[in-house]
Coordinates of C-alpha atoms and ligand atoms in Angstrom, one line a residue:
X80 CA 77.6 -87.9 101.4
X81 CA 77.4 -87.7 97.9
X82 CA 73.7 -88.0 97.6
X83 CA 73.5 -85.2 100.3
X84 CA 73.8 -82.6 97.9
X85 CA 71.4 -82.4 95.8
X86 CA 70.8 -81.6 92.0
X87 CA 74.6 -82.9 91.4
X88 CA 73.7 -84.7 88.3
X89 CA 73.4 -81.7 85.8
X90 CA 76.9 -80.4 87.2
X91 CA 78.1 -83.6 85.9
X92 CA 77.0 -83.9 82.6
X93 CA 77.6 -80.5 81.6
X94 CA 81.8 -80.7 82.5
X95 CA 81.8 -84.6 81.4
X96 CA 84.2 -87.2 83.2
X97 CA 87.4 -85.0 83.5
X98 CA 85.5 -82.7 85.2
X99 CA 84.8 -83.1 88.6
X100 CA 86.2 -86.0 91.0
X101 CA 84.5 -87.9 93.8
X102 CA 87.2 -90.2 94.8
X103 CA 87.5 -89.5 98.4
X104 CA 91.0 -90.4 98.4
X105 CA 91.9 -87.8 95.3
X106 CA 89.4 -85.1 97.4
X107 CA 91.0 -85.6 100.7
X108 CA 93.9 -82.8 100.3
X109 CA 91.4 -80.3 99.1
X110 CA 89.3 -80.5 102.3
X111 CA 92.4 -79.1 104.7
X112 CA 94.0 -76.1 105.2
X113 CA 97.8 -76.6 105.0
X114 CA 98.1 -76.1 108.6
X115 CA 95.7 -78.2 109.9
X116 CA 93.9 -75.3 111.4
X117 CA 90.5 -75.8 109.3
X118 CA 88.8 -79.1 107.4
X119 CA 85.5 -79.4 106.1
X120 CA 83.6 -82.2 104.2
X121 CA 82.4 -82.3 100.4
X122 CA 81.9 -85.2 98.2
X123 CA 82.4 -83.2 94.9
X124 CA 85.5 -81.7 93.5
X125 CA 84.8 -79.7 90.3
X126 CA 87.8 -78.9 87.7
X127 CA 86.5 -76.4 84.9
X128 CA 88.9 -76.1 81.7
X129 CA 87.2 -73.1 80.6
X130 CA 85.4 -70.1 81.4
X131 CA 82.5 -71.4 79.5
X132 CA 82.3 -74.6 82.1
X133 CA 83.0 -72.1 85.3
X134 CA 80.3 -70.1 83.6
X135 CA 77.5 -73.3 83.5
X136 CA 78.9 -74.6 86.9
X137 CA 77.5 -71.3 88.3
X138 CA 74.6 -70.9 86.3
X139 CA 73.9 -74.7 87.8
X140 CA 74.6 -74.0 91.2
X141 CA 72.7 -70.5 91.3
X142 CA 69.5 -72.2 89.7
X143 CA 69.6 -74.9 92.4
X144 CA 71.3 -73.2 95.5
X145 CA 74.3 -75.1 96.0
X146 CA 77.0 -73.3 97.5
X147 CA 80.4 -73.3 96.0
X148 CA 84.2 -73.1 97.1
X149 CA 86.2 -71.7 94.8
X150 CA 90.2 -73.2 94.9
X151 CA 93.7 -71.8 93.1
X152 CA 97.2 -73.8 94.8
X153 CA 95.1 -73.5 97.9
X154 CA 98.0 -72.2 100.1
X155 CA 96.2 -69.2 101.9
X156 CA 96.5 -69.3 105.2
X157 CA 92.6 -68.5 106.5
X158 CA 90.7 -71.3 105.8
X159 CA 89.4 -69.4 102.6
X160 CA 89.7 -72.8 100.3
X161 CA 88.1 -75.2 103.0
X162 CA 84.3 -75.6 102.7
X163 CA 82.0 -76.3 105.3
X164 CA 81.4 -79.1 108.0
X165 CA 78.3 -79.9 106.6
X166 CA 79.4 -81.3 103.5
X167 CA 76.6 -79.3 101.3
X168 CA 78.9 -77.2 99.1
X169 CA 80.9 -77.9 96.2
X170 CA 84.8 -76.8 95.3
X171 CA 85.4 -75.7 92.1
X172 CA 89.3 -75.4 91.4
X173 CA 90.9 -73.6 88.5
X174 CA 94.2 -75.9 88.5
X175 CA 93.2 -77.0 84.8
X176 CA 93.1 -73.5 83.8
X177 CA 96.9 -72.9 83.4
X178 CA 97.1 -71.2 79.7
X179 CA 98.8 -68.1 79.1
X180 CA 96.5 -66.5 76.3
X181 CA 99.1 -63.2 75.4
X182 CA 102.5 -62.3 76.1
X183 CA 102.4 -58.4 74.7
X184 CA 105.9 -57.0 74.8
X185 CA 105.3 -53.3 73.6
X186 CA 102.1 -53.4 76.0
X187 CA 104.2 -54.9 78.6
X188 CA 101.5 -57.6 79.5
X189 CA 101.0 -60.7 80.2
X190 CA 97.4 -62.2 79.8
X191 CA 97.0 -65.4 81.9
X192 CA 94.1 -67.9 83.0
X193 CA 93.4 -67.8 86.9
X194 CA 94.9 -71.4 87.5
X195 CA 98.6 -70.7 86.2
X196 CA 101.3 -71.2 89.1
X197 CA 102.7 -67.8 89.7
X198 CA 105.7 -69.4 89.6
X199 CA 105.5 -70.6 86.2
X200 CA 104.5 -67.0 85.1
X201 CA 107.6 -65.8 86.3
X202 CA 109.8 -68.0 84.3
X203 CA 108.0 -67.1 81.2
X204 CA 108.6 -63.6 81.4
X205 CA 112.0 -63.9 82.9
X206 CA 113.2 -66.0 79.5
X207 CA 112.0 -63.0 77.8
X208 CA 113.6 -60.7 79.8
X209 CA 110.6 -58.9 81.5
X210 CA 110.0 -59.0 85.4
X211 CA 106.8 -60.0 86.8
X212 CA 107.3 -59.0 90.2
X213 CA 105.0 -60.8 92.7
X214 CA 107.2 -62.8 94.7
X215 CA 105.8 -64.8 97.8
X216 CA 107.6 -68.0 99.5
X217 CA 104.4 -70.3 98.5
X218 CA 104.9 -69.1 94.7
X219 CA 106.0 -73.0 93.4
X220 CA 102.3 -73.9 94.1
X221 CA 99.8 -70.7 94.7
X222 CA 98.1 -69.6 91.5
X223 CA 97.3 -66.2 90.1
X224 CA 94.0 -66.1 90.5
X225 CA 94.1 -67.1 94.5
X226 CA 97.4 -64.2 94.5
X227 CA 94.3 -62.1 93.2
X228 CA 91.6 -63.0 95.2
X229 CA 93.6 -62.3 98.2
X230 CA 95.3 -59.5 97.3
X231 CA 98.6 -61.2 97.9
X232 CA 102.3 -59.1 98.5
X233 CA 105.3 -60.8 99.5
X234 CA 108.7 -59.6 98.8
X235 CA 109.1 -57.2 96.3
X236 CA 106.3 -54.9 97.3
X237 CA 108.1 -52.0 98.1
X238 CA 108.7 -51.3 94.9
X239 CA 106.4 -52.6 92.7
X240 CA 102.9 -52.7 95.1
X241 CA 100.7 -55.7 95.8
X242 CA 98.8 -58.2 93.4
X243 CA 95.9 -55.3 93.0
X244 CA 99.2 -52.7 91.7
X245 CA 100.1 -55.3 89.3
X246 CA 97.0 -56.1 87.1
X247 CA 95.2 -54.2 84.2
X248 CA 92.3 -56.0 83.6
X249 CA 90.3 -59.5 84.7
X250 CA 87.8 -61.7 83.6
X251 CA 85.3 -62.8 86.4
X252 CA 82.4 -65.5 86.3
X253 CA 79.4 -63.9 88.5
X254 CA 77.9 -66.1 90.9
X255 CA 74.7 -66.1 88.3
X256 CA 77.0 -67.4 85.6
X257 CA 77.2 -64.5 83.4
X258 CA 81.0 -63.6 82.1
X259 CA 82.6 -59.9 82.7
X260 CA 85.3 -59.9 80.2
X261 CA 87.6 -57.1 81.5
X262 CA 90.4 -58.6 79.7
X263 CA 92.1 -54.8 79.1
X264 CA 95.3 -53.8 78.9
X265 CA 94.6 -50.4 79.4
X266 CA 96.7 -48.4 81.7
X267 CA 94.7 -45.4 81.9
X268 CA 90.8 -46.4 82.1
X269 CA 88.6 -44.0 84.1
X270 CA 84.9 -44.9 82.4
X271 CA 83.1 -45.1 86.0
X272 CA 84.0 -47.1 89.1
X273 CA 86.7 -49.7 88.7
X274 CA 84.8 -53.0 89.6
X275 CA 87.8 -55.3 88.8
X276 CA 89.0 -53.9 92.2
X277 CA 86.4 -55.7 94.2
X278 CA 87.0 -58.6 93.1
X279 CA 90.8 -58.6 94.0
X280 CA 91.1 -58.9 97.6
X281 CA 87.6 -60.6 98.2
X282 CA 88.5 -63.9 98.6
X283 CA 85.9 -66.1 96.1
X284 CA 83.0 -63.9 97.6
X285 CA 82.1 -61.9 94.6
X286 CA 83.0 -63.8 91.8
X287 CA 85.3 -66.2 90.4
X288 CA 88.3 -64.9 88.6
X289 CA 89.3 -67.1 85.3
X290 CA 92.1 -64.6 83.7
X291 CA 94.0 -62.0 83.9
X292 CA 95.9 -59.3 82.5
X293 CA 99.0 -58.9 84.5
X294 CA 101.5 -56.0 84.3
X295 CA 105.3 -56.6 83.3
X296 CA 108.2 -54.5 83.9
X297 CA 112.0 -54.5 82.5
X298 CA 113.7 -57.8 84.2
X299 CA 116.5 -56.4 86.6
X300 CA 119.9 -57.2 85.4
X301 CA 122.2 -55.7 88.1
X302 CA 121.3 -56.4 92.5
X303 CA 122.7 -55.8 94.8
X304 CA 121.8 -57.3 98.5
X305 CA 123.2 -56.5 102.1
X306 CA 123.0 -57.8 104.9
X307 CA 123.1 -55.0 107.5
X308 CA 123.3 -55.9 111.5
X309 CA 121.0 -52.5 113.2
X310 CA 121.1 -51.4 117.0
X311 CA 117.2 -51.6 117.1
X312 CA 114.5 -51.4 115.3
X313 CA 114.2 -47.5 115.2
X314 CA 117.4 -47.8 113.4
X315 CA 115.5 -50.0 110.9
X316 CA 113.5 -47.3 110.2
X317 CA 116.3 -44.4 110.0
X318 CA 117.9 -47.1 107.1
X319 CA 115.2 -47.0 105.3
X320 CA 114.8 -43.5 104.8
X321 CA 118.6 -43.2 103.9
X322 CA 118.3 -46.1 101.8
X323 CA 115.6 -45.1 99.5
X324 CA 117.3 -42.0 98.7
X325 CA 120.7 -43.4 98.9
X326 CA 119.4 -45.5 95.6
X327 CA 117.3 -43.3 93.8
X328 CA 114.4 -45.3 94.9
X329 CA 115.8 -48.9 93.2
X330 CA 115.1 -50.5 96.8
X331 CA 113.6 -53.4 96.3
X332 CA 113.2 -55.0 99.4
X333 CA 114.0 -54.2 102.9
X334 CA 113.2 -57.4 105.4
X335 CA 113.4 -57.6 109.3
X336 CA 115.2 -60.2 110.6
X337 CA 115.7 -60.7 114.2
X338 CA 118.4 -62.7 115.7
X339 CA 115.9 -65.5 117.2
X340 CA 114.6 -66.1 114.0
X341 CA 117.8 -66.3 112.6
X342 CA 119.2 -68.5 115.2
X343 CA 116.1 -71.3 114.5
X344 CA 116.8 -70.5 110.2
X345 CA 120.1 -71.5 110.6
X346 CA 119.6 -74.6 113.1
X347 CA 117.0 -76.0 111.5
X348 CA 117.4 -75.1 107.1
X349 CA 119.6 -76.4 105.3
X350 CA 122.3 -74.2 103.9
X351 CA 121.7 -71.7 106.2
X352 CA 125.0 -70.3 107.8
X353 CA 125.9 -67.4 110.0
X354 CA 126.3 -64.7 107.8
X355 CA 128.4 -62.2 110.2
X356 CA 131.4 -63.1 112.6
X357 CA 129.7 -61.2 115.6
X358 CA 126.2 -62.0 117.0
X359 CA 123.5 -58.9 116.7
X360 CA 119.7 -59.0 118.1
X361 CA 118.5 -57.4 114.8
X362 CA 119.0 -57.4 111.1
X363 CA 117.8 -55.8 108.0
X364 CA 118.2 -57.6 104.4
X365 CA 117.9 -54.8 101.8
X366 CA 117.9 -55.2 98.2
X367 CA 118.9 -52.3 95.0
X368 CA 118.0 -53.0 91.7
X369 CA 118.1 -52.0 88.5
X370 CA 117.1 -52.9 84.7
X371 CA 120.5 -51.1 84.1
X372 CA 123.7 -51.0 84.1
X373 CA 124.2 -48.5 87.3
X374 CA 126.2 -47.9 90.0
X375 CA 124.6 -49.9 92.4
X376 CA 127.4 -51.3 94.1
X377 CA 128.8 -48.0 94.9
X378 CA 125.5 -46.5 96.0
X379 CA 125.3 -49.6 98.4
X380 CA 128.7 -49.4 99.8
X381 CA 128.0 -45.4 100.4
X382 CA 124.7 -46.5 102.4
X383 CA 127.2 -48.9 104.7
X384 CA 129.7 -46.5 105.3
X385 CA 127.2 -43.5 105.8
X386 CA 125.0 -45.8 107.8
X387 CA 128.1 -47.2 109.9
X388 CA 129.1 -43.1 110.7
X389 CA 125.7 -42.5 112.0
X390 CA 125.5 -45.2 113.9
X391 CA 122.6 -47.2 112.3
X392 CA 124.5 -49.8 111.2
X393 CA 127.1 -51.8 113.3
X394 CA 128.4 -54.5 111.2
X395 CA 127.2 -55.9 107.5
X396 CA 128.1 -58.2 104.7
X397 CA 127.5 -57.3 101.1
X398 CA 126.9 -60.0 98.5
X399 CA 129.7 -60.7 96.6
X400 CA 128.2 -63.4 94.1
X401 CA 124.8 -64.9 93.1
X402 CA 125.9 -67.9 95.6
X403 CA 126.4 -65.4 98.6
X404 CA 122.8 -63.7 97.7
X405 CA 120.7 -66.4 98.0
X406 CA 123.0 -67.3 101.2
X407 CA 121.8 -64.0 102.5
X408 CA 118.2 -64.5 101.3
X409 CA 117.6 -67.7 102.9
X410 CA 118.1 -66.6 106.3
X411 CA 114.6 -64.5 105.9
X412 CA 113.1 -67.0 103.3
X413 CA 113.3 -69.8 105.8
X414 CA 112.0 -68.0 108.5
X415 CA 108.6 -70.0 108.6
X416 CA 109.9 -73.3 107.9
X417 CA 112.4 -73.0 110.6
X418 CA 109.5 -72.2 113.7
X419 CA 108.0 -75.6 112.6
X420 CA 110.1 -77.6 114.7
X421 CA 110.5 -75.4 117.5
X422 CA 107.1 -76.2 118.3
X423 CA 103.6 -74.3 118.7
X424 CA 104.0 -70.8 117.0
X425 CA 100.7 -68.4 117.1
X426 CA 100.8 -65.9 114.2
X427 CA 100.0 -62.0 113.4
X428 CA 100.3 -60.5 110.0
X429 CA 99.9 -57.1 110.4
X430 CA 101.1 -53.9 109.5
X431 CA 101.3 -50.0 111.1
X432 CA 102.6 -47.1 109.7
X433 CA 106.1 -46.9 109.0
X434 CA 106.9 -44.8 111.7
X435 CA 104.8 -46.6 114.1
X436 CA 106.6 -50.1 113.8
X437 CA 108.9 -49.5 115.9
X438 CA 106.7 -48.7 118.9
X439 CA 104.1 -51.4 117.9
X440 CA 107.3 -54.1 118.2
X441 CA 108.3 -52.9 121.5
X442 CA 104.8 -52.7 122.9
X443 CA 103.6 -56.4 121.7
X444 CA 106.5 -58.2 122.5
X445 CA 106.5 -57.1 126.1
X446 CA 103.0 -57.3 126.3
X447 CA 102.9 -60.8 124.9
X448 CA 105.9 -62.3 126.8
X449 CA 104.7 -60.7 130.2
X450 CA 101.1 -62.9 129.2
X451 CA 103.0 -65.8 128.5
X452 CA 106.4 -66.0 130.3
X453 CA 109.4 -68.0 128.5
X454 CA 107.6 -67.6 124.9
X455 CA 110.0 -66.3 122.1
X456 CA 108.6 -63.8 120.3
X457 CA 110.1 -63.9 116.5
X458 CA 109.4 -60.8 114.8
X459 CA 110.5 -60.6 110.9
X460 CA 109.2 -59.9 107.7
X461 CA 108.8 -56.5 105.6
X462 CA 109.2 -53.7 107.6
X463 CA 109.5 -51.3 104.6
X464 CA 106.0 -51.4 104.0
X465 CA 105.0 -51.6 107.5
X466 CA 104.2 -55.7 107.7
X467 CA 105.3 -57.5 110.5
X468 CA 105.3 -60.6 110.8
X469 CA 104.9 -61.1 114.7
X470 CA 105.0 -64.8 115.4
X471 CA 105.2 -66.2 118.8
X472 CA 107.0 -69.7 119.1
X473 CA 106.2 -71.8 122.2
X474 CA 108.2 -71.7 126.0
X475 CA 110.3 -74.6 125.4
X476 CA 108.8 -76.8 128.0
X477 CA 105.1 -75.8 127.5
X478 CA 102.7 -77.8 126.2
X479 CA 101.8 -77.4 122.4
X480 CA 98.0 -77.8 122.9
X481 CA 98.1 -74.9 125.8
X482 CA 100.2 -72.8 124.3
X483 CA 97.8 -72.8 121.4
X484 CA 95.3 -72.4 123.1
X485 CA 96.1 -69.1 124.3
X486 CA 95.6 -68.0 120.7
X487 CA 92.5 -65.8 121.1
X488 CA 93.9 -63.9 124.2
X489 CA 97.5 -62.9 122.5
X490 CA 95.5 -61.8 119.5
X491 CA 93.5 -59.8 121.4
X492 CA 96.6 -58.0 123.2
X493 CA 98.2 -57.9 119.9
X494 CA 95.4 -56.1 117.6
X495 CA 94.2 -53.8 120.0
X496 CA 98.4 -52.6 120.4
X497 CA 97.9 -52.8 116.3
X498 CA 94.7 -50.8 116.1
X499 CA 95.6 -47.9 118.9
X500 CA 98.6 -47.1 116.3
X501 CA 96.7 -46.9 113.0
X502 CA 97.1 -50.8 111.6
X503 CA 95.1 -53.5 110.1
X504 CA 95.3 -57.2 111.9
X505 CA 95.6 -57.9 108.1
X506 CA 97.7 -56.7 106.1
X507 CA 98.5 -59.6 103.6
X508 CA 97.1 -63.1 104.1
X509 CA 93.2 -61.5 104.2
X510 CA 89.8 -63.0 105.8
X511 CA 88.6 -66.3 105.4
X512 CA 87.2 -68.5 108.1
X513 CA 90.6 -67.2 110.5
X514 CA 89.3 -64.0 111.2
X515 CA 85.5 -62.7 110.4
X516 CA 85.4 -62.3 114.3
X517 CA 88.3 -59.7 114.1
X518 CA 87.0 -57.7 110.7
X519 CA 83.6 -57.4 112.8
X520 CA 85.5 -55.9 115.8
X521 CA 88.1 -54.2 114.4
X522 CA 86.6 -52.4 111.7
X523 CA 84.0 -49.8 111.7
X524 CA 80.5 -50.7 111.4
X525 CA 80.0 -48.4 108.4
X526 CA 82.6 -50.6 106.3
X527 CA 80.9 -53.9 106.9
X528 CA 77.9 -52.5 106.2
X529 CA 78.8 -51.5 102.8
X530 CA 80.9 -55.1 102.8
X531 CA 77.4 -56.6 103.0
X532 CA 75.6 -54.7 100.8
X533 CA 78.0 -55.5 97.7
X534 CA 78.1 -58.6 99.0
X535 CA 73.8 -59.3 98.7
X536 CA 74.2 -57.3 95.1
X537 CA 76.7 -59.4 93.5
X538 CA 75.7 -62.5 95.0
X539 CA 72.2 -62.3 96.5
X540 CA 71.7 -65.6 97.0
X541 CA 75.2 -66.8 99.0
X542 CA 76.2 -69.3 97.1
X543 CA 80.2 -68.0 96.5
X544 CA 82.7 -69.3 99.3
X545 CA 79.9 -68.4 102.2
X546 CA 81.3 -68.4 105.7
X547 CA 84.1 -66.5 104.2
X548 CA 85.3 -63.0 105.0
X549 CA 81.8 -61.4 106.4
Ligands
FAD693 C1 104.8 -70.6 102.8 C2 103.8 -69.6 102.5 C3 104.2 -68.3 102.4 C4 103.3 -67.3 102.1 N1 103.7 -66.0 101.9 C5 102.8 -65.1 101.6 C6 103.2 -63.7 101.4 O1 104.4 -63.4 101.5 N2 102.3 -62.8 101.1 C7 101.0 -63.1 100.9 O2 100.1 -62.3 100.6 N3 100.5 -64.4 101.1 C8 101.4 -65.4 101.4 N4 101.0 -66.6 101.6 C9 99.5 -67.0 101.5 C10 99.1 -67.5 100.1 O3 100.2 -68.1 99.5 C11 98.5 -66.4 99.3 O4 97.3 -66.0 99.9 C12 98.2 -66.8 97.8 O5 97.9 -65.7 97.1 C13 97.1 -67.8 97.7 O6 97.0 -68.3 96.4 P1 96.4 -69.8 96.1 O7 96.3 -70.0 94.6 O8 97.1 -70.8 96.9 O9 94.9 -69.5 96.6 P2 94.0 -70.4 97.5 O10 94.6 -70.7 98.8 O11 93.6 -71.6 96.7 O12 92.7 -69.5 97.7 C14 92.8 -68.3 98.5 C15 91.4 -67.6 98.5 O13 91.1 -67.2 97.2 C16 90.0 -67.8 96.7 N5 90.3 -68.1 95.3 C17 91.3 -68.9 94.8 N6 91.2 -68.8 93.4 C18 90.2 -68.1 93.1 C19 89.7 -67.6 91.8 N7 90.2 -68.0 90.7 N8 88.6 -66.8 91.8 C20 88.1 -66.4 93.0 N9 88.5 -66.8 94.2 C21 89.6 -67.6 94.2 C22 89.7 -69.0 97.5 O14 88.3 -69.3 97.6 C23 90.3 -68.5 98.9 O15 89.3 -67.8 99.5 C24 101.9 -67.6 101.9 C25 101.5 -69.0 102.1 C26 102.4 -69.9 102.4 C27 102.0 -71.4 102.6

């Protein structure tokens, strides 16, 4: 295979030994997508430590057409890490690329190269007391720069918005090799377009991201988290309204849980428990916090009571320690984990306008269960910014391969329900290989078009992450 590509040779000598691998043992885990759902072949694993050798890797690779795969913690979940079948292109990952550069307290930055674990990042600015506040379940392993290049959210953006909210500058490698040192930590900037935007979000298309300037905020001292059982899911929706002005706008997250999902959390994670005497089909975990002392507590117990008299809320538990938190949180954190086991589970990410999740929930679950009688639709995820999570686990007795393979159909019934209310088929995990068929259907012509076209001006020759995206 290796000899297949050609022109490796100068790759090699420019990064030296610790540069690049070839041991197909050591390579085999950077060929698959977590799930199994994508593999592709390459014989070369490259692992810059500096911009300066992502910069020659690309010079290299644009002089001789090789194409190129860039990697972060490689949890995405579209295939976007996995290069081709064909075994011509070469992955380039940033994990040796893990130093923080700055931490800037009065500027409240951090400035970090692309390959730190976003994990990591947090506990550096949580010992100082600052709050970076990307949170997503894969955070022990995903890196900043693939939470950039994908535009990541998770938990906490309600509040504080997604990865492209939460950075002030970058440095990117062009697919020629030249360097775009953006490294600012300017808050207000408005000399011409703001390029560092299309890079975040674009999946290794455009360039490769080697650091960043990352926002902080005050660390919260004082939460408080709920667990409130809802009629329905247009009650969800009422809730949320009363609960962003019931705490001054300190909600920091708002999470759907249903009671299927919760049922498979708590029989399949550990220290998962029933967190409410009586059984409801619907649940929302909200969160207040503050960088304050405040009076949080109060604010939340008025939301329960007001909530309770309006008939929004029908029963709840409010966390009483740390311990009874994280009790609370793992009945949505182990939501993923917890379909494993039940079997075959085809997934939507997607999000409608607030007002419209309600109808979209009703309208795909019937639609899906009526297509495939007996499957358990397990809806969940962060409903106050319109992002379902609508996840379909297997009929008990079906076969896994058949289920699956029903995949295509339910998405269609699903994203056409999504795009008659307003949505995107997308709304966190982005592209890659899992869904080019879907950008191409679902979004107007006019927008690909001008996809393509900064596309063929950044990159003209497709050598970054092609089959990607468009
Ligand atoms: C359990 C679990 C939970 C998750 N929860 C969420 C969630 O709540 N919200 C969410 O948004 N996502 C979530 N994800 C998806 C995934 O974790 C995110 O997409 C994450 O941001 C990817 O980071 P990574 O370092 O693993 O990137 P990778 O998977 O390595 O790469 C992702 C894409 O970015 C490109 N890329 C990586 N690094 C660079 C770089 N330095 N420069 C240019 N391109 C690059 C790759 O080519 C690829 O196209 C979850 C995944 C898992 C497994």
């Amino acid at each position: 295979m290796n000899s297949e590509i050609k022109h490796l040779k100068p790759l090699k000598e420019t990064l030296g030994p610790k540069g690049w691998i070839e041991d197909k043992e050591v390579i085999e885990p950077y060929l698959e997508e977590e799930r199994g759902l994508f593999r592709g072949e390459s014989s070369l694993l490259l692992r810059p430590q500096n911009t300066e050798e992502v910069s020659k890797i690309l010079k290299i690779c644009n002089e001789y057409n090789i194409k190129v795969v860039p990697q972060g913690g490689r949890t995405g979940l579209c295939g976007g890490t996995i290069p081709s079948e064909n075994g011509q292109e070469v992955m380039v990952s940033l994990e040796r690329m893990n130093n923080i550069k700055e931490f800037n307290e009065d500027n409240f930055t951090i400035t970090v190269e692309a390959g730190c674990i976003l994990n990591n990042i947090q506990n550096i600015v949580d010992e100082k007391k600052f709050l970076f506040p990307l949170s997503l379940a894969s955070e022990g392993s995903c890196t900043i720069g693939g939470n950039l290049s994908t535009n990541a959210g998770g938990i906490n953006v309600l509040r504080y918005g997604m990865a492209r909210d939460l950075v002030l500058g970058i440095e990117v490698v062009l697919a020629n090799g030249e360097v775009w040192n953006n490294l600012t930590s300017l808050r207000k900037d408005n000399r011409g377009y703001d390029l560092k935007q299309l890079f975040i979000g674009s999946e290794g298309t455009l360039g490769i991201i080697t650091s960043a300037v990352l926002k902080l905020f005050p660390a919260p001292r004082h939460i408080e988290t709920a667990l409130f059982a809802i009629p329905n899911t247009d009650a969800a929706i009422e809730l949320f309204g009363l609960a962003r002005n019931a705490s001054a706008d300190l909600l920091n997250a708002y999470e759907l849980v249903s009671r299927i999902g919760m049922e498979m959390v708590i029989k399949h994670v550990p220290g998962a428990k029933e967190p409410i005497k009586d059984k409801y089909k619907w649940y929302i975990l909200i969160e207040f916090s503050s960088s304050s002392k405040s009076n949080l507590r109060k604010q939340i117990e008025d939301l329960f009571e007001l909530a309770l008299s309006k008939n929004i809320v029908l029963d709840g538990v409010i966390a009483e320690s740390s311990q009874q938190r994280k009790e609370l949180w793992v009945l949505r954190d182990g939501l993923n984990e917890a379909q494993k086991p039940e079997g075959g589970s085809i997934k939507h990410d997607i999000s409608v306008p607030i007002n419209n999740v309600s109808k979209f929930i009703d309208s795909a679950s019937k639609c899906v269960e009526k297509f495939i009688p007996q499957s358990r639709v397990v809806v969940f995820g962060h409903i106050g910014d319109g992002n379902i999570h609508f996840n379909i686990s297997q009929p008990l007795k079906q076969d896994k391969k058949e289920f699956l393979s029903k995949w295509t159909d339910v998405n269609k019934l699903v994203f056409d329900i999504v795009k008659n209310l307003d949505g995107s088929f997308s709304a966190e995990h982005g592209i890659g290989k899992l869904k080019k068929e879907e950008l191409k259907t679902y979004n107007p012509e006019i927008e690909i078009n001008l996809m393509k076209s900064i596309k063929s001006t950044f990159d003209p020759k497709n050598i970054l992450n092609p089959g990607k995206v468009l």
